[in-house]
mmCIF file with all atom_site columns, C-alpha atoms and ligand atoms in Angstrom:
data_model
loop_
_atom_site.group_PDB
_atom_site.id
_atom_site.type_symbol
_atom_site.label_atom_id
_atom_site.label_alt_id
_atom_site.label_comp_id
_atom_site.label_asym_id
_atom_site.label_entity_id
_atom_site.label_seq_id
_atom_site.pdbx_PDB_ins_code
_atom_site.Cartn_x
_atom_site.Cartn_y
_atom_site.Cartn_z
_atom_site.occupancy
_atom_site.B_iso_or_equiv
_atom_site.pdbx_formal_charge
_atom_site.auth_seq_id
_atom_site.auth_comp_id
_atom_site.auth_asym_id
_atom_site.auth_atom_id
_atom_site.pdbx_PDB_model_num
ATOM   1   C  CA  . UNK A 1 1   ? 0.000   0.000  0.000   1.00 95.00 ? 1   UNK A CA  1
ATOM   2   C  CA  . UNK A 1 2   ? 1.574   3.766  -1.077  1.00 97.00 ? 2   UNK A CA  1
ATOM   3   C  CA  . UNK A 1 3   ? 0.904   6.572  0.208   1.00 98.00 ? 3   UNK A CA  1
ATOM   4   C  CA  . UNK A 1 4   ? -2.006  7.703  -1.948  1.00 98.00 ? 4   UNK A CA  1
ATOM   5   C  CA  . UNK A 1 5   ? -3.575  4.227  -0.944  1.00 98.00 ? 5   UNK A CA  1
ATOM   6   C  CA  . UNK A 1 6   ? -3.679  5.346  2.335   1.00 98.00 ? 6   UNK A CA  1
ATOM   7   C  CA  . UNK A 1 7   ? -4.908  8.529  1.731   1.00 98.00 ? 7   UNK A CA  1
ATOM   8   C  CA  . UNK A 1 8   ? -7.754  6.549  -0.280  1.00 98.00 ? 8   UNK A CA  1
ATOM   9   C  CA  . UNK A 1 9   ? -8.027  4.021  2.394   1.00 98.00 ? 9   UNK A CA  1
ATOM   10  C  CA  . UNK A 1 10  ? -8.829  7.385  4.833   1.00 98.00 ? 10  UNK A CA  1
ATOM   11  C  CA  . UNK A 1 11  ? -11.149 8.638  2.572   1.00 98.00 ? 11  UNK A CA  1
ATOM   12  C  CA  . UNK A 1 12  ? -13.373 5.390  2.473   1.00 98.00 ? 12  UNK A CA  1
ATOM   13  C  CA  . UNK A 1 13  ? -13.320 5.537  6.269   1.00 98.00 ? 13  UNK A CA  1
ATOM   14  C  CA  . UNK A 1 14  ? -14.455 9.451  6.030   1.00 98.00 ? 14  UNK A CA  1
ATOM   15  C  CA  . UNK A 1 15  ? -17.416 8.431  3.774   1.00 98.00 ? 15  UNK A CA  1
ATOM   16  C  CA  . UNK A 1 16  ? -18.615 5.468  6.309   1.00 98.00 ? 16  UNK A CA  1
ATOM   17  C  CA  . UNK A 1 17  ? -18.852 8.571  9.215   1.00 98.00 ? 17  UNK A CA  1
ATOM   18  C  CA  . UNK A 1 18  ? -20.621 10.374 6.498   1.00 98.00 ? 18  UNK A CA  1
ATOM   19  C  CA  . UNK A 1 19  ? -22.861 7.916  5.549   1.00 98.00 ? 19  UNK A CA  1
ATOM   20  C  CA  . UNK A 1 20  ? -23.577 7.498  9.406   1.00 97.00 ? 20  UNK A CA  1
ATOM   21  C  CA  . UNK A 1 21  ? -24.057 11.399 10.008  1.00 97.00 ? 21  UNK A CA  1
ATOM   22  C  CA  . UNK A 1 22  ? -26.402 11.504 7.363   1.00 96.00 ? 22  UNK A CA  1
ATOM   23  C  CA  . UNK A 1 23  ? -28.413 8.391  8.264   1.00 95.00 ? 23  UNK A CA  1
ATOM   24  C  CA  . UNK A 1 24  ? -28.460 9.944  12.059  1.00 95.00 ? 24  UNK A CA  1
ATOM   25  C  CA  . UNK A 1 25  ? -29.380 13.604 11.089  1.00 94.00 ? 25  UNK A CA  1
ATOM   26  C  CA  . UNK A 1 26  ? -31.910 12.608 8.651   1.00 90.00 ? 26  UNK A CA  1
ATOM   27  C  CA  . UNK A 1 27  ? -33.677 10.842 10.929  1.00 84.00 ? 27  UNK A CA  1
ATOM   28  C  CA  . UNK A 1 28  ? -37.699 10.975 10.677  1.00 75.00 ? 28  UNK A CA  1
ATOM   29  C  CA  . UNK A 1 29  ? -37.987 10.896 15.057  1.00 76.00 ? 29  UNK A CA  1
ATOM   30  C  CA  . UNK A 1 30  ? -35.993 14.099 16.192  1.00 71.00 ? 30  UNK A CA  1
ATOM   31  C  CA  . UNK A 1 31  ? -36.346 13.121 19.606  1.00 72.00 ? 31  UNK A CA  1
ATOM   32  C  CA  . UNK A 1 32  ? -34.688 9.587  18.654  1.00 76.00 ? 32  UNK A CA  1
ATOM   33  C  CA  . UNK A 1 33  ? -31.372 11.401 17.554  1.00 85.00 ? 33  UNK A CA  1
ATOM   34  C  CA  . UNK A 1 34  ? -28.307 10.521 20.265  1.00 91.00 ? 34  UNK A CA  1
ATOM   35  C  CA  . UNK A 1 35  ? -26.263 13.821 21.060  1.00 93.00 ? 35  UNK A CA  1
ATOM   36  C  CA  . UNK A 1 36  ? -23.582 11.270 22.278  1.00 95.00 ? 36  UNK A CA  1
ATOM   37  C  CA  . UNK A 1 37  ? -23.421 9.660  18.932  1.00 96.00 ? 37  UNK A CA  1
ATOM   38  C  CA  . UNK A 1 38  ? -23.133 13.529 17.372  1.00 96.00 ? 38  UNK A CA  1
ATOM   39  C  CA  . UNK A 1 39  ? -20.626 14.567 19.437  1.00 97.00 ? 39  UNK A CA  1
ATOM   40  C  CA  . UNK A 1 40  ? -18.769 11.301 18.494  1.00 98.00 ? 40  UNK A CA  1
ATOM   41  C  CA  . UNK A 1 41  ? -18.910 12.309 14.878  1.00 98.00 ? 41  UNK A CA  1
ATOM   42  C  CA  . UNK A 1 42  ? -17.565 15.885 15.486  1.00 98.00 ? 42  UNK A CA  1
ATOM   43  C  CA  . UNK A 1 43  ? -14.673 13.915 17.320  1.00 98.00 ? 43  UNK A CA  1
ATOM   44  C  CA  . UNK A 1 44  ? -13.957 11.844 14.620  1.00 98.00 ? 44  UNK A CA  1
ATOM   45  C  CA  . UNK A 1 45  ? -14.125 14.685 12.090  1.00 98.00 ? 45  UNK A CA  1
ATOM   46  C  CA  . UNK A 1 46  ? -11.661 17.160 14.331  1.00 97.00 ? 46  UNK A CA  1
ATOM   47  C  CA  . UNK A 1 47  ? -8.893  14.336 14.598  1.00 97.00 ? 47  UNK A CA  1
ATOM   48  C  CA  . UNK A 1 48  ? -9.318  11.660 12.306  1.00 98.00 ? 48  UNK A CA  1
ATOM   49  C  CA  . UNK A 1 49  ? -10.212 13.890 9.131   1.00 98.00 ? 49  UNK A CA  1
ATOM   50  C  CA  . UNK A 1 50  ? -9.047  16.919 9.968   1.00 96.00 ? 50  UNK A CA  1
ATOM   51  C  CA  . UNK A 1 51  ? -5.836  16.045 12.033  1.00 95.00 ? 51  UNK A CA  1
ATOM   52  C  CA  . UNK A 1 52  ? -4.802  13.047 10.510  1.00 97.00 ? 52  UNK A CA  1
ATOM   53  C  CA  . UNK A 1 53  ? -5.843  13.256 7.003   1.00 98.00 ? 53  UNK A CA  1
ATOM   54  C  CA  . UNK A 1 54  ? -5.823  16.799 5.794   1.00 95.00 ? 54  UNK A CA  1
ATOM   55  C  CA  . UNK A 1 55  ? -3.002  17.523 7.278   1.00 93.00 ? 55  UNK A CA  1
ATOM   56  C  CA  . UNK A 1 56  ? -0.709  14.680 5.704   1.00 96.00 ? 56  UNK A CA  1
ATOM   57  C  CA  . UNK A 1 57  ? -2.783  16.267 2.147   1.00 97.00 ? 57  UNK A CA  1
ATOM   58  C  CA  . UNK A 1 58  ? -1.849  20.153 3.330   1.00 97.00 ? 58  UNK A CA  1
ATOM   59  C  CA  . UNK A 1 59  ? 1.425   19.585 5.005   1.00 96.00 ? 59  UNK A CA  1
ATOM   60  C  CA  . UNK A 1 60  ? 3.353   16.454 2.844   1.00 97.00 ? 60  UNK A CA  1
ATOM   61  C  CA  . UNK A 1 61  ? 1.224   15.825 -0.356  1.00 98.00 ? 61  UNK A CA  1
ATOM   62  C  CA  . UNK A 1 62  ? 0.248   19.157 -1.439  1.00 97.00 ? 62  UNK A CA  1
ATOM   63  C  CA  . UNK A 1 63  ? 4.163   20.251 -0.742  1.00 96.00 ? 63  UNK A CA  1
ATOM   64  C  CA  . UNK A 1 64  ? 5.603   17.711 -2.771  1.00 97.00 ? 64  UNK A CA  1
ATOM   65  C  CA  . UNK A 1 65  ? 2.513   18.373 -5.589  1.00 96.00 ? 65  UNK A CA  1
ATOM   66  C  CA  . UNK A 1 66  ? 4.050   22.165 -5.603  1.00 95.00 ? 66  UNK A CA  1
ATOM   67  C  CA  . UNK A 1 67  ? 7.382   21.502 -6.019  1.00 95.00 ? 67  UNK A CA  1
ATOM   68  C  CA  . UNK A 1 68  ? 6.669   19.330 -8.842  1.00 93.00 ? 68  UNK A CA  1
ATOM   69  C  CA  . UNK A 1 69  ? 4.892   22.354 -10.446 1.00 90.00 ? 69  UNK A CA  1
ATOM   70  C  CA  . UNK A 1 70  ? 1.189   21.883 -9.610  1.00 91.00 ? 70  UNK A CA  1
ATOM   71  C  CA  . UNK A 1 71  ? 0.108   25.394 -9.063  1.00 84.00 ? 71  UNK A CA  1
ATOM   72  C  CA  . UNK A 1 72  ? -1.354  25.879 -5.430  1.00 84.00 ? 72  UNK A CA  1
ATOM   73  C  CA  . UNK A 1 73  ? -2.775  29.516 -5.728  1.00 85.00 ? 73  UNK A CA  1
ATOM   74  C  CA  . UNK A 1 74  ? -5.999  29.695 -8.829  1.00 84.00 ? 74  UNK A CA  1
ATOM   75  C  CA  . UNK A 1 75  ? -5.296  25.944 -9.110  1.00 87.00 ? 75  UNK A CA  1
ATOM   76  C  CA  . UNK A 1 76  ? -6.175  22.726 -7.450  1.00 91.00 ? 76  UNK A CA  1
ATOM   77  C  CA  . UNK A 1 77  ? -4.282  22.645 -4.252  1.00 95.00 ? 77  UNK A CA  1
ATOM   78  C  CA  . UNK A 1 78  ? -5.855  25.739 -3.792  1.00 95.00 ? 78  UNK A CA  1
ATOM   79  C  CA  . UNK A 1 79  ? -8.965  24.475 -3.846  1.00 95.00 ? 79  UNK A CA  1
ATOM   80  C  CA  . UNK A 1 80  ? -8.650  21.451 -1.718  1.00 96.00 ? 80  UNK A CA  1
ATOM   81  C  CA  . UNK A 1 81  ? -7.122  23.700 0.848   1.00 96.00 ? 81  UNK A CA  1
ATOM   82  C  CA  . UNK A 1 82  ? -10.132 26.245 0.432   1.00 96.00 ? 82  UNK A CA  1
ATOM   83  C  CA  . UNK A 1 83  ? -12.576 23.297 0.997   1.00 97.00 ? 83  UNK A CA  1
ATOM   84  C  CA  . UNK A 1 84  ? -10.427 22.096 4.422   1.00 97.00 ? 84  UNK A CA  1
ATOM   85  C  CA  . UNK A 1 85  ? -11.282 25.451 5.505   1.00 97.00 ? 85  UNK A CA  1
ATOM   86  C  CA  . UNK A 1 86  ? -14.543 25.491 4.660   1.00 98.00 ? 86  UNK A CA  1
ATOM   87  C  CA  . UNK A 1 87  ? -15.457 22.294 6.449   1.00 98.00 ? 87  UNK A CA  1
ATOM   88  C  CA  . UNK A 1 88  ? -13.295 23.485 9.666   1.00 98.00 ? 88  UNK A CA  1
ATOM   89  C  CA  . UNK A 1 89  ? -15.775 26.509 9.628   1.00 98.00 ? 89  UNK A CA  1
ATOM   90  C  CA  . UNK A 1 90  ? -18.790 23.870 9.186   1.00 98.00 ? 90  UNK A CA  1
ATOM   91  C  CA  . UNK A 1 91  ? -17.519 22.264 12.205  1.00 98.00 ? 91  UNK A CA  1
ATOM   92  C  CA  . UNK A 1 92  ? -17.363 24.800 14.245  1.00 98.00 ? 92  UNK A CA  1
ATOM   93  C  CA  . UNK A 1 93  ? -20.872 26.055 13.504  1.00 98.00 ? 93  UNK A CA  1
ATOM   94  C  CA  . UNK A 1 94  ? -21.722 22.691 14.657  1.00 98.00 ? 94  UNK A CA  1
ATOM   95  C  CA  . UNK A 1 95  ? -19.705 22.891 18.184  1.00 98.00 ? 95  UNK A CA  1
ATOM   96  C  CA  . UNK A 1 96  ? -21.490 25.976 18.761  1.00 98.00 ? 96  UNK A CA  1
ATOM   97  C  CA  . UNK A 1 97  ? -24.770 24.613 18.168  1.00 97.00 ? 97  UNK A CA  1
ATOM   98  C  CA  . UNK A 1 98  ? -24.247 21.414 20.454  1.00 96.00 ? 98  UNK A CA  1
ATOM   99  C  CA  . UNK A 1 99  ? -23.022 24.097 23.426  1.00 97.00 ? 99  UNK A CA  1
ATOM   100 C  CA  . UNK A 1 100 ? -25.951 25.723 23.011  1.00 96.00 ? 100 UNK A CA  1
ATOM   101 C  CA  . UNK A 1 101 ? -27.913 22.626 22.738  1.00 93.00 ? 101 UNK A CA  1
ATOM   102 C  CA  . UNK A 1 102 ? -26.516 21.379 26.507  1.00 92.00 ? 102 UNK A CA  1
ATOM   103 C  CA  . UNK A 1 103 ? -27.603 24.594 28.042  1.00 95.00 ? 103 UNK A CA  1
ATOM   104 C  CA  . UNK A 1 104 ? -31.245 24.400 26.856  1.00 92.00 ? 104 UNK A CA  1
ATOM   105 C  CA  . UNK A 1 105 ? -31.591 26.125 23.276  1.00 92.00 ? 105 UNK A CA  1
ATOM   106 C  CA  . UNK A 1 106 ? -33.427 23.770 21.144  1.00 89.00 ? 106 UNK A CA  1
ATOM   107 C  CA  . UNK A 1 107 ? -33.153 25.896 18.670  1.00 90.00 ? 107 UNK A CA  1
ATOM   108 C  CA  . UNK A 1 108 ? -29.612 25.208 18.364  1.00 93.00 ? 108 UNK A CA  1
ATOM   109 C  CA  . UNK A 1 109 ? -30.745 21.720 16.657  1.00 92.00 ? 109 UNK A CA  1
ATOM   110 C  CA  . UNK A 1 110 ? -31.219 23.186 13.186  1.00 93.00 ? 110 UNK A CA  1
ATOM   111 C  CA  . UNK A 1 111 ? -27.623 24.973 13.118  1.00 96.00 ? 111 UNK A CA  1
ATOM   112 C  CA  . UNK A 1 112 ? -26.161 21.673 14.120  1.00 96.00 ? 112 UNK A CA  1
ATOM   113 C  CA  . UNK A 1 113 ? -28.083 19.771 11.526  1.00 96.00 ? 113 UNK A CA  1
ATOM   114 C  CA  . UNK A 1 114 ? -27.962 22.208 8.591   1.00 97.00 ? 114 UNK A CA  1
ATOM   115 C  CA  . UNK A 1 115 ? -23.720 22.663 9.119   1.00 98.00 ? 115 UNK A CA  1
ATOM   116 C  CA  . UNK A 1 116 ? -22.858 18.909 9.702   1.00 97.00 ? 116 UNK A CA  1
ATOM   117 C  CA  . UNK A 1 117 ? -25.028 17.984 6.553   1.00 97.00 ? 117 UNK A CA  1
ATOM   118 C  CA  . UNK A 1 118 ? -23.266 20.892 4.374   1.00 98.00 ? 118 UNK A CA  1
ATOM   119 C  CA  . UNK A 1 119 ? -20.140 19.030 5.431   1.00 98.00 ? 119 UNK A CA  1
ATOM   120 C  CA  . UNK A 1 120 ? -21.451 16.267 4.468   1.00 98.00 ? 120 UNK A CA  1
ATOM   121 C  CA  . UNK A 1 121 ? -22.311 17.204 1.010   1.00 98.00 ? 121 UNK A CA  1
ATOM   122 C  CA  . UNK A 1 122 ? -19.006 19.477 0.667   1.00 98.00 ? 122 UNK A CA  1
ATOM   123 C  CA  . UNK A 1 123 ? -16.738 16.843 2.192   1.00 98.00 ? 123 UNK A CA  1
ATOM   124 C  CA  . UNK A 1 124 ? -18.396 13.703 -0.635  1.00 98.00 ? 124 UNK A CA  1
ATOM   125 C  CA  . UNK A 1 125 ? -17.635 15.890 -3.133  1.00 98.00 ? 125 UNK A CA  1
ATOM   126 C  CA  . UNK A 1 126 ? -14.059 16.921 -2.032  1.00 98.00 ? 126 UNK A CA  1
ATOM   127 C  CA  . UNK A 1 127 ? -13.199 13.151 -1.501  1.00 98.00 ? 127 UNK A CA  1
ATOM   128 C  CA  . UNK A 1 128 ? -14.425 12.361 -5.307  1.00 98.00 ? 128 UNK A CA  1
ATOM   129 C  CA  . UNK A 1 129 ? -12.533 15.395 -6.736  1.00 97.00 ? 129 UNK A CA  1
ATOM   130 C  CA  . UNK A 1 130 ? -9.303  13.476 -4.927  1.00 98.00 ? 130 UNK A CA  1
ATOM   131 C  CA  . UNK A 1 131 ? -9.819  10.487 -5.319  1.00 98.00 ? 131 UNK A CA  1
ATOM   132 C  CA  . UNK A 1 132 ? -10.713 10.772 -8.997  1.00 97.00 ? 132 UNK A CA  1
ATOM   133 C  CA  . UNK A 1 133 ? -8.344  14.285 -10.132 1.00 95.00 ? 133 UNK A CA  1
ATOM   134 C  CA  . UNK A 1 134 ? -6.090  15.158 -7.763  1.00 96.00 ? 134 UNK A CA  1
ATOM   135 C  CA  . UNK A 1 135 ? -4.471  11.874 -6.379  1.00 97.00 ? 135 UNK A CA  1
ATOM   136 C  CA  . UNK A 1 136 ? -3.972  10.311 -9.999  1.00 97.00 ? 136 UNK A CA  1
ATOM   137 C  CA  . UNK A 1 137 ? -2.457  13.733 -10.998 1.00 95.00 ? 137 UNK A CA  1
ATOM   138 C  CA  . UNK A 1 138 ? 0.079   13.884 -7.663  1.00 96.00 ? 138 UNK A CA  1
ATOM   139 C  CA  . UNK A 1 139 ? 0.942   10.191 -8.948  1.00 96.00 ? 139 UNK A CA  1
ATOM   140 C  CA  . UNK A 1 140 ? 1.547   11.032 -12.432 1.00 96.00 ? 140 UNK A CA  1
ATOM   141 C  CA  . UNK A 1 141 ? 3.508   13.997 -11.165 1.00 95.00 ? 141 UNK A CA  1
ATOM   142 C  CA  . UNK A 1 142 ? 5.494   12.319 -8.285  1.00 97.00 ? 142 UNK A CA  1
ATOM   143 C  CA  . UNK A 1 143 ? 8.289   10.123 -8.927  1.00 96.00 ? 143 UNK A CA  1
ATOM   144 C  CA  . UNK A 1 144 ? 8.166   6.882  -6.813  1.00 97.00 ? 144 UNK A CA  1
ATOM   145 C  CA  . UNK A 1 145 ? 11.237  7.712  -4.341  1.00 97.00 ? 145 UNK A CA  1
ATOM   146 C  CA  . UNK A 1 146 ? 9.371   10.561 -2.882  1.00 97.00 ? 146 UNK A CA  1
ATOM   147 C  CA  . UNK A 1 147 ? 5.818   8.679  -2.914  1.00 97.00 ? 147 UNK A CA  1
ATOM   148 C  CA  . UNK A 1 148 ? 8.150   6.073  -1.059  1.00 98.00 ? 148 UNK A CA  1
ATOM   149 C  CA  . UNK A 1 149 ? 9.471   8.524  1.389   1.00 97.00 ? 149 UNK A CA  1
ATOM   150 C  CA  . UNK A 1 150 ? 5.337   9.501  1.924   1.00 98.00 ? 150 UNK A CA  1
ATOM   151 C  CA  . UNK A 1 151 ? 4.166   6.189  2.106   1.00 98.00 ? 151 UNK A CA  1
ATOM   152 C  CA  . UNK A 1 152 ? 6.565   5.366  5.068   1.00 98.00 ? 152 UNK A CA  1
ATOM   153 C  CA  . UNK A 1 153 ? 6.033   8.878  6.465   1.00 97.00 ? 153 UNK A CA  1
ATOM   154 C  CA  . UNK A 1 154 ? 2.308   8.144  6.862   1.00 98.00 ? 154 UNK A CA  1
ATOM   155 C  CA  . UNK A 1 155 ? 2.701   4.593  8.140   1.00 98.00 ? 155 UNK A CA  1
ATOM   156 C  CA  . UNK A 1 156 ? 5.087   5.819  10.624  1.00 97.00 ? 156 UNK A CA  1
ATOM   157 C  CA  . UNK A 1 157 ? 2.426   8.643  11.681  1.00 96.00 ? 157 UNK A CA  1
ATOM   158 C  CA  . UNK A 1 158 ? -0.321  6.461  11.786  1.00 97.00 ? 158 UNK A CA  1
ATOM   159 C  CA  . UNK A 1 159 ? 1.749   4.105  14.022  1.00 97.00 ? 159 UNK A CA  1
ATOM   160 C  CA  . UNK A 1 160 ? 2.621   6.681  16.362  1.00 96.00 ? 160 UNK A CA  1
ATOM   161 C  CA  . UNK A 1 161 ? -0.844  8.653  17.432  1.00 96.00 ? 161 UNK A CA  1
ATOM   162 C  CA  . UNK A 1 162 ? -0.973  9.125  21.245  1.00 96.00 ? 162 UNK A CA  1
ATOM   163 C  CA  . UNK A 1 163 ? -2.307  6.262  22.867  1.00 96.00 ? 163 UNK A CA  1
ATOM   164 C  CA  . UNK A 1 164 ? -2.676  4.583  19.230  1.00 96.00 ? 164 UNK A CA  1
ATOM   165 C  CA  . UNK A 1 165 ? -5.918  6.582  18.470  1.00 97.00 ? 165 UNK A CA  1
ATOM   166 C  CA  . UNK A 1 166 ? -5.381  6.703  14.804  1.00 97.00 ? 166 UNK A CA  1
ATOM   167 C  CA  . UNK A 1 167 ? -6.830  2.776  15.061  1.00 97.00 ? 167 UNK A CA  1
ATOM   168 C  CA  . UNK A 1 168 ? -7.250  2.468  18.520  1.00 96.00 ? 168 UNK A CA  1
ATOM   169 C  CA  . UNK A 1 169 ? -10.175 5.115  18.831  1.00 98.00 ? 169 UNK A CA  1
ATOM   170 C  CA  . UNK A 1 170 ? -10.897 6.397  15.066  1.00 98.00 ? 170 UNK A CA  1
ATOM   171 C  CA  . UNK A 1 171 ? -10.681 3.423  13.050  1.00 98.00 ? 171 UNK A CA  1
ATOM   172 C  CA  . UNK A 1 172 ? -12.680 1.590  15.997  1.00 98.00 ? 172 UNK A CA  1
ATOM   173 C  CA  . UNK A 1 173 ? -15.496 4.378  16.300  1.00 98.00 ? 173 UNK A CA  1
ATOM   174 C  CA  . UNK A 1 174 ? -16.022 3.913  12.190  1.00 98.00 ? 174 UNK A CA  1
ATOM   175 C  CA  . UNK A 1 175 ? -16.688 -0.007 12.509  1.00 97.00 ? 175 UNK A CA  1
ATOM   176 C  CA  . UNK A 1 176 ? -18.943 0.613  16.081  1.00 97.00 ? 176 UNK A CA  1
ATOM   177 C  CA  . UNK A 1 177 ? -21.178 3.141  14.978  1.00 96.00 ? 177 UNK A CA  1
ATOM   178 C  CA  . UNK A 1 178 ? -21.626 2.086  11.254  1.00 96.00 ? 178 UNK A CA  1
ATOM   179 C  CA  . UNK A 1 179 ? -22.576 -1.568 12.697  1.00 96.00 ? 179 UNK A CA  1
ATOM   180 C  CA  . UNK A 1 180 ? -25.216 0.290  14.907  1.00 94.00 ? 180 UNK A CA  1
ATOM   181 C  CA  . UNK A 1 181 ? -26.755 2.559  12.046  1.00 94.00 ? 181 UNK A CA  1
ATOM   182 C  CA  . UNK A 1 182 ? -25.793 1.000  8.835   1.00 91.00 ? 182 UNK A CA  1
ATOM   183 C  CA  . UNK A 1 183 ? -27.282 -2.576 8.832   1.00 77.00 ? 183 UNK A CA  1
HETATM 184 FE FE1 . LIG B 2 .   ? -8.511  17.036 1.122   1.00 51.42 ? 201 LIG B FE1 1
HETATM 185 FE FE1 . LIG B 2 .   ? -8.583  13.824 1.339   1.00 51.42 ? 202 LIG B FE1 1
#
């Protein structure tokens, strides 16, 4: 497995959260919807996502992509950065909400529901753009020392999270919650 696989690999874990989110949020029975479960999700999203996976894209793929020559400013590194910050921004619409839900508002339960879907929706469509344009193009553009040098790089990483959360808690919070929601 190179690095890209394991940036693919992240993404399919990404999409089963997603998947979950939207089967929670678009529940028919408001009142059957678990916070716990939601706060879970915004978890996983903050480290596993965020920390983890956008940051080996913003900090070690998207380098190496620019000093190969792939234009980061009007092109699409610039892009996939703009939509990380979009979805960070998302997110913490979302926190708000579920602070304001804990101290009573109710009304908070829309801006949670309307920001984690719009990640949703913006992070599906990020992941395809990837998987489909940008990771073949950072392949074709690479050459296969430095996707070596990556590959180990992100094994190592993924290896050393504190307390082994990368599998530990992430990778086991995508196979417990999917089983309960996504029969
Ligand atoms: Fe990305
Ligand atoms: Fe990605």
């Amino acid at each position: 497995m190179n690095a890209i696989d394991i940036l693919v690999k992240e993404h399919d874990s990404i999409l089963r959260m997603i998947e979950v989110t939207q089967r929670i949020l678009n529940s028919k029975d408001k009142t059957n919807i678990n916070l716990n479960h939601v706060e879970m999700i915004v978890d996983f999203v903050k480290k596993f996502a965020d920390k983890y996976h956008h940051l080996k894209e913003e900090d070690v793929l998207f380098v190496e992509m620019e000093k190969c020559g792939v234009a980061r400013n009007g092109g699409p590194i610039g892009v996939m950065m703009s939509e990380h910050d979009q979805g960070r921004a998302y997110i913490k619409l979302v926190e708000e909400g579920i602070a304001q839900l804990k101290i009573g508002e109710y009304s908070a339960f829309n801006q949670i529901k309307d920001n984690l879907l719009s990640y949703c929706n913006l992070l599906t469509n990020h992941i395809n753009k990837e998987n489909n344009v940008l990771y073949p193009m950072a392949l074709r553009a690479l050459s296969p020392e430095i996707i070596e040098v990556m590959t180990v790089d992100f094994k190592d990483a993924n290896l050393s999270t504190p307390s082994d959360e990368y599998h530990g808690t992430y990778l086991k919070m995508v196979d417990e919650i999917s089983s309960i929601y996504l029969k």
